[in-house]
Amino acid sequence: VIVEKIEAMLGPEARPLAGRHILVTAGPTHEPIDPVRFIANRSSGKQGYAIAEAAEALGACVTLVSGPTDLAAPPGVRRLNVETAEEMLAAVENALPADAAIFAAAVADWRVAENPSAKLKKSGGAPTLALTENPDILKTIAAREDRPALVVGFAAETGDAAAKGQEKRRSKGCDWIVANDVSPESGVFGSDENDVTLVTGESAEDWPRMRKAEVARRLMTRIAEALEGRPYLPTRAGHGA
Amino acid sequence: VIVEKIEAMLGPEARPLAGRHILVTAGPTHEPIDPVRFIANRSSGKQGYAIAEAAEALGACVTLVSGPTDLAAPPGVRRLNVETAEEMLAAVENALPADAAIFAAAVADWRVAENPSAKLKKSGGAPTLALTENPDILKTIAAREDRPALVVGFAAETGDAAAKGQEKRRSKGCDWIVANDVSPESGVFGSDENDVTLVTGESAEDWPRMRKAEVARRLMTRIAEALEGRPYLPTRAGHGA
């Protein structure tokens, strides 16, 4: 925090994202089964929140679209709370344009096809839940004509992060992938540390295991470098950019 | 808190549960779909935690079997953390004998019949989740020969709490039911207030809407009265009773 404060006092060179709008998603989504039950996942939101905080520290105007988490919004960050994948996509689309978007949320791949307005009764017997595919937020945004200059996805995989990250980068049409190992043995879900591989174009860098805050700072520094020299977004009311 | 401290100084009369072992369950359960996804529910655990705290304040030795919540264990309460309904039942059985048991947890009625050890792949298409019935913790404990003298269940219902509470009391074989309205309009899930009907034997009392801590104090005072004059459990190592 002291380092960030000193950086902030050093002027524009230390705030390379000043005038940029950075969009970040974080956390899990909750997909309702009925009014009291839902499908969730073990994402804590810590990595996405750390990225939002790091982007703000580098001078960006940050919009954080967050699924349900216990985390406090980082100071100076505009947080939009959502529950489901469909709500998250709508919030992201509303928040555009952005210079870069980092999709760190663990969005549910599927939702329950039908969810009744009354609680399912136990007496009705054990139900079968038919799931249906959720919108693919990363792919949808990467395909837009007004897409951010840099679209970064996360790939939560078990094993061979670099290869799976490359494959995901191609199939989603995004620019970079931060691939991480979420096998139970890695213990990164819910942890303060992460073990990632950054896939940019054809190359992949294995980063050493480090704190999520440090992953966030490194990633945002790389994003600031990639945005250097690019034109700024037209100023729009409400973004402060 | 001040009232409780004064009560604690007033001696044995103010600690009517001294020498009693009270078992409380609280929170939701999480039922795994795969290593990262699970089925959850909107229980916050606040009512069960308040009950454990109130029992401790009245002098009891308290075991709190808790599903995943963000709540801190009340001071002086022995907390056992569990995730699934099956783990909760095992923890409750291990914690017996008890003078009274209050089952405030929102236990999942169903779990996923099969859960794979690897994360389900999106490329596999939207799956169908076959659910299967979980053990009924309340009914199982109420039917045991060494059951607590007083077994209290919770009924989370939408509408007509008294009638549904009576029906649940009979079908579960428990002594009392605390019935509450969990329809979304009531807003009690996650809230600090509750709106309950206490069903004891053939009578039902509608309590006014009040804070969950106050519901807990009233309920534990009633339980202390009901236990008055009953023989104490044989002293067992580890329970402090």
Short mmCIF file of C-alpha atoms in Angstrom, two decimals, chain B:
data_model
loop_
_atom_site.label_atom_id
_atom_site.label_comp_id
_atom_site.label_asym_id
_atom_site.label_seq_id
_atom_site.Cartn_x
_atom_site.Cartn_y
_atom_site.Cartn_z
CA VAL B 1 -24.47 -8.74 26.05
CA ILE B 2 -24.62 -6.69 29.26
CA VAL B 3 -27.82 -8.48 30.26
CA GLU B 4 -26.15 -11.81 29.66
CA LYS B 5 -23.14 -10.79 31.75
CA ILE B 6 -25.40 -9.75 34.62
CA GLU B 7 -27.33 -12.99 34.32
CA ALA B 8 -24.06 -14.90 34.37
CA MET B 9 -23.12 -13.23 37.67
CA LEU B 10 -26.43 -14.04 39.31
CA GLY B 11 -25.43 -17.67 39.82
CA PRO B 12 -27.00 -21.04 39.02
CA GLU B 13 -30.60 -19.80 38.76
CA ALA B 14 -29.58 -17.58 35.84
CA ARG B 15 -27.69 -20.46 34.21
CA PRO B 16 -30.49 -23.02 34.04
CA LEU B 17 -28.65 -25.05 31.40
CA ALA B 18 -25.48 -25.56 33.48
CA GLY B 19 -24.50 -29.21 33.24
CA ARG B 20 -26.54 -29.73 30.07
CA HIS B 21 -25.17 -30.64 26.66
CA ILE B 22 -27.03 -28.87 23.85
CA LEU B 23 -26.48 -29.82 20.23
CA VAL B 24 -27.24 -27.29 17.48
CA THR B 25 -26.94 -27.55 13.70
CA ALA B 26 -26.70 -24.45 11.52
CA GLY B 27 -26.06 -23.18 8.02
CA PRO B 28 -26.56 -24.71 4.60
CA THR B 29 -24.98 -27.88 3.33
CA HIS B 30 -23.00 -27.97 0.08
CA GLU B 31 -23.53 -31.01 -2.12
CA PRO B 32 -20.76 -31.51 -4.70
CA ILE B 33 -21.46 -31.79 -8.43
CA ASP B 34 -17.74 -32.14 -9.26
CA PRO B 35 -14.52 -30.82 -7.65
CA VAL B 36 -15.42 -27.16 -8.30
CA ARG B 37 -19.23 -27.03 -8.56
CA PHE B 38 -21.81 -27.70 -5.88
CA ILE B 39 -25.46 -27.24 -4.94
CA ALA B 40 -26.02 -24.74 -2.13
CA ASN B 41 -28.90 -22.86 -0.53
CA ARG B 42 -29.50 -19.39 0.81
CA SER B 43 -29.24 -20.21 4.52
CA SER B 44 -26.88 -17.79 6.27
CA GLY B 45 -26.59 -19.85 9.48
CA LYS B 46 -27.45 -16.79 11.59
CA GLN B 47 -30.43 -18.35 13.40
CA GLY B 48 -28.54 -21.51 14.37
CA TYR B 49 -25.49 -19.57 15.51
CA ALA B 50 -27.71 -17.30 17.62
CA ILE B 51 -29.27 -20.39 19.22
CA ALA B 52 -25.83 -21.84 20.04
CA GLU B 53 -24.81 -18.51 21.57
CA ALA B 54 -28.02 -18.28 23.63
CA ALA B 55 -27.60 -21.83 24.93
CA GLU B 56 -24.04 -21.06 25.98
CA ALA B 57 -25.18 -17.89 27.73
CA LEU B 58 -27.65 -19.98 29.76
CA GLY B 59 -24.79 -22.18 30.97
CA ALA B 60 -24.92 -25.13 28.57
CA CYS B 61 -22.03 -26.97 27.03
CA VAL B 62 -22.80 -26.44 23.34
CA THR B 63 -21.79 -28.38 20.24
CA LEU B 64 -22.49 -26.50 17.01
CA VAL B 65 -22.38 -28.63 13.86
CA SER B 66 -22.10 -26.07 11.09
CA GLY B 67 -22.29 -26.13 7.31
CA PRO B 68 -20.24 -23.58 5.33
CA THR B 69 -20.96 -20.05 6.60
CA ASP B 70 -19.02 -16.81 7.00
CA LEU B 71 -19.87 -16.60 10.69
CA ALA B 72 -17.39 -16.73 13.55
CA ALA B 73 -17.96 -19.46 16.14
CA PRO B 74 -19.63 -17.96 19.23
CA PRO B 75 -17.14 -17.84 22.13
CA GLY B 76 -17.24 -20.92 24.32
CA VAL B 77 -19.05 -23.02 21.75
CA ARG B 78 -17.48 -26.17 20.30
CA ARG B 79 -17.92 -25.90 16.52
CA LEU B 80 -17.60 -28.83 14.12
CA ASN B 81 -17.43 -27.81 10.45
CA VAL B 82 -19.02 -29.97 7.79
CA GLU B 83 -19.93 -29.54 4.11
CA THR B 84 -22.48 -32.17 3.12
CA ALA B 85 -25.65 -33.59 4.69
CA GLU B 86 -23.95 -36.96 5.14
CA GLU B 87 -21.05 -35.33 6.98
CA MET B 88 -23.50 -33.40 9.13
CA LEU B 89 -25.37 -36.55 10.15
CA ALA B 90 -22.11 -38.29 11.06
CA ALA B 91 -20.95 -35.31 13.14
CA VAL B 92 -24.31 -35.13 14.96
CA GLU B 93 -24.28 -38.85 15.74
CA ASN B 94 -20.72 -38.56 17.06
CA ALA B 95 -21.71 -35.65 19.28
CA LEU B 96 -24.50 -37.56 21.08
CA PRO B 97 -25.63 -37.92 23.81
CA ALA B 98 -27.20 -34.51 24.33
CA ASP B 99 -30.02 -33.20 26.54
CA ALA B 100 -31.57 -31.30 23.68
CA ALA B 101 -30.86 -30.98 19.98
CA ILE B 102 -31.96 -28.06 17.82
CA PHE B 103 -31.74 -28.75 14.09
CA ALA B 104 -31.61 -25.27 12.57
CA ALA B 105 -29.45 -26.15 9.56
CA ALA B 106 -30.95 -25.94 6.07
CA VAL B 107 -29.87 -29.45 5.09
CA ALA B 108 -30.06 -30.22 1.38
CA ASP B 109 -32.87 -32.69 0.75
CA TRP B 110 -30.90 -34.15 -2.14
CA ARG B 111 -27.37 -34.69 -3.28
CA VAL B 112 -26.03 -35.40 -6.76
CA ALA B 113 -26.19 -39.16 -7.29
CA GLU B 114 -22.76 -39.40 -8.92
CA ASN B 115 -19.99 -36.84 -8.64
CA PRO B 116 -16.89 -37.30 -10.77
CA SER B 117 -13.39 -36.65 -9.48
CA ALA B 118 -12.55 -34.41 -12.48
CA LYS B 119 -14.27 -31.16 -13.41
CA LEU B 120 -17.12 -31.67 -15.89
CA LYS B 121 -16.07 -30.34 -19.31
CA LYS B 122 -18.19 -27.79 -21.09
CA SER B 123 -17.42 -29.59 -24.35
CA GLY B 124 -19.32 -32.59 -23.03
CA GLY B 125 -22.59 -30.66 -23.49
CA ALA B 126 -25.06 -29.57 -20.83
CA PRO B 127 -25.39 -32.48 -18.39
CA THR B 128 -28.47 -33.72 -16.57
CA LEU B 129 -27.96 -34.03 -12.82
CA ALA B 130 -29.74 -37.00 -11.27
CA LEU B 131 -30.32 -36.23 -7.60
CA THR B 132 -30.81 -38.72 -4.80
CA GLU B 133 -32.30 -38.31 -1.35
CA ASN B 134 -30.03 -37.28 1.51
CA PRO B 135 -30.37 -38.83 4.97
CA ASP B 136 -33.06 -37.12 7.07
CA ILE B 137 -31.03 -35.95 10.06
CA LEU B 138 -33.98 -34.78 12.17
CA LYS B 139 -35.98 -37.97 11.65
CA THR B 140 -32.96 -40.22 12.14
CA ILE B 141 -32.00 -38.64 15.46
CA ALA B 142 -35.61 -38.43 16.73
CA ALA B 143 -35.98 -42.18 16.13
CA ARG B 144 -32.86 -43.21 18.07
CA GLU B 145 -33.27 -44.97 21.38
CA ASP B 146 -30.65 -42.64 22.91
CA ARG B 147 -32.29 -39.55 21.42
CA PRO B 148 -32.04 -36.24 23.28
CA ALA B 149 -34.93 -35.63 25.70
CA LEU B 150 -35.98 -32.74 23.50
CA VAL B 151 -35.59 -32.81 19.72
CA VAL B 152 -36.44 -29.55 17.97
CA GLY B 153 -36.68 -29.17 14.21
CA PHE B 154 -37.01 -26.19 11.93
CA ALA B 155 -39.50 -26.02 9.09
CA ALA B 156 -38.68 -23.55 6.34
CA GLU B 157 -41.97 -23.16 4.54
CA THR B 158 -43.80 -20.82 2.28
CA GLY B 159 -47.19 -20.05 3.86
CA ASP B 160 -49.33 -21.53 6.72
CA ALA B 161 -46.45 -22.14 9.10
CA ALA B 162 -48.57 -23.60 11.96
CA ALA B 163 -50.28 -26.31 9.89
CA LYS B 164 -47.12 -27.26 8.03
CA GLY B 165 -45.18 -27.26 11.30
CA GLN B 166 -47.68 -29.65 12.94
CA GLU B 167 -47.51 -31.97 9.97
CA LYS B 168 -43.72 -31.93 10.03
CA ARG B 169 -43.65 -32.56 13.80
CA ARG B 170 -45.68 -35.73 13.36
CA SER B 171 -43.88 -37.02 10.27
CA LYS B 172 -40.42 -36.48 11.76
CA GLY B 173 -41.22 -37.81 15.23
CA CYS B 174 -39.65 -34.77 16.89
CA ASP B 175 -40.94 -32.83 19.89
CA TRP B 176 -41.11 -29.24 18.73
CA ILE B 177 -40.98 -27.45 15.42
CA VAL B 178 -39.91 -23.87 14.84
CA ALA B 179 -41.72 -23.03 11.62
CA ASN B 180 -40.68 -20.01 9.63
CA ASP B 181 -41.65 -18.36 6.42
CA VAL B 182 -38.84 -18.41 3.87
CA SER B 183 -40.77 -17.07 0.91
CA PRO B 184 -38.66 -14.47 -0.89
CA GLU B 185 -41.14 -11.76 0.18
CA SER B 186 -40.48 -12.51 3.88
CA GLY B 187 -36.81 -11.67 3.36
CA VAL B 188 -35.71 -13.74 6.39
CA PHE B 189 -33.06 -15.82 4.57
CA GLY B 190 -29.83 -13.95 5.24
CA SER B 191 -31.62 -11.33 7.34
CA ASP B 192 -31.05 -10.55 11.04
CA GLU B 193 -34.75 -10.99 11.76
CA ASN B 194 -37.06 -13.95 11.80
CA ASP B 195 -40.79 -14.56 11.85
CA VAL B 196 -41.53 -17.89 13.52
CA THR B 197 -44.29 -20.08 14.88
CA LEU B 198 -43.36 -22.42 17.74
CA VAL B 199 -45.22 -25.73 17.51
CA THR B 200 -45.08 -27.69 20.78
CA GLY B 201 -47.37 -30.68 21.04
CA GLU B 202 -50.83 -29.71 19.85
CA SER B 203 -50.45 -25.98 20.35
CA ALA B 204 -48.78 -23.41 18.14
CA GLU B 205 -47.63 -19.93 19.13
CA ASP B 206 -47.10 -17.20 16.58
CA TRP B 207 -44.19 -15.09 17.72
CA PRO B 208 -43.95 -11.52 16.52
CA ARG B 209 -41.21 -10.72 14.02
CA MET B 210 -38.05 -10.14 16.04
CA ARG B 211 -34.29 -10.33 15.79
CA LYS B 212 -32.83 -13.82 15.37
CA ALA B 213 -30.87 -13.32 18.61
CA GLU B 214 -34.16 -12.70 20.45
CA VAL B 215 -35.83 -15.76 18.83
CA ALA B 216 -32.81 -17.73 20.06
CA ARG B 217 -33.04 -16.44 23.65
CA ARG B 218 -36.77 -17.14 23.86
CA LEU B 219 -36.38 -20.60 22.38
CA MET B 220 -33.51 -21.57 24.69
CA THR B 221 -35.39 -20.24 27.73
CA ARG B 222 -38.33 -22.47 26.77
CA ILE B 223 -36.01 -25.42 26.28
CA ALA B 224 -34.41 -24.80 29.71
CA GLU B 225 -37.91 -24.86 31.29
CA ALA B 226 -38.78 -28.08 29.47
CA LEU B 227 -35.57 -29.76 30.70
CA GLU B 228 -36.11 -28.69 34.33
CA GLY B 229 -36.19 -31.66 36.69
CA ARG B 230 -35.03 -34.15 34.06
CA PRO B 231 -32.08 -36.35 34.98
CA TYR B 232 -28.66 -35.20 33.85
CA LEU B 233 -26.57 -37.09 31.30
CA PRO B 234 -23.86 -39.31 32.74
CA THR B 235 -20.63 -37.31 32.71
CA ARG B 236 -18.54 -38.15 29.67
CA ALA B 237 -15.03 -37.03 28.86
CA GLY B 238 -14.93 -34.35 26.20
CA HIS B 239 -18.35 -32.90 26.79
CA GLY B 240 -17.61 -31.04 30.00
CA ALA B 241 -21.15 -31.93 31.08
#
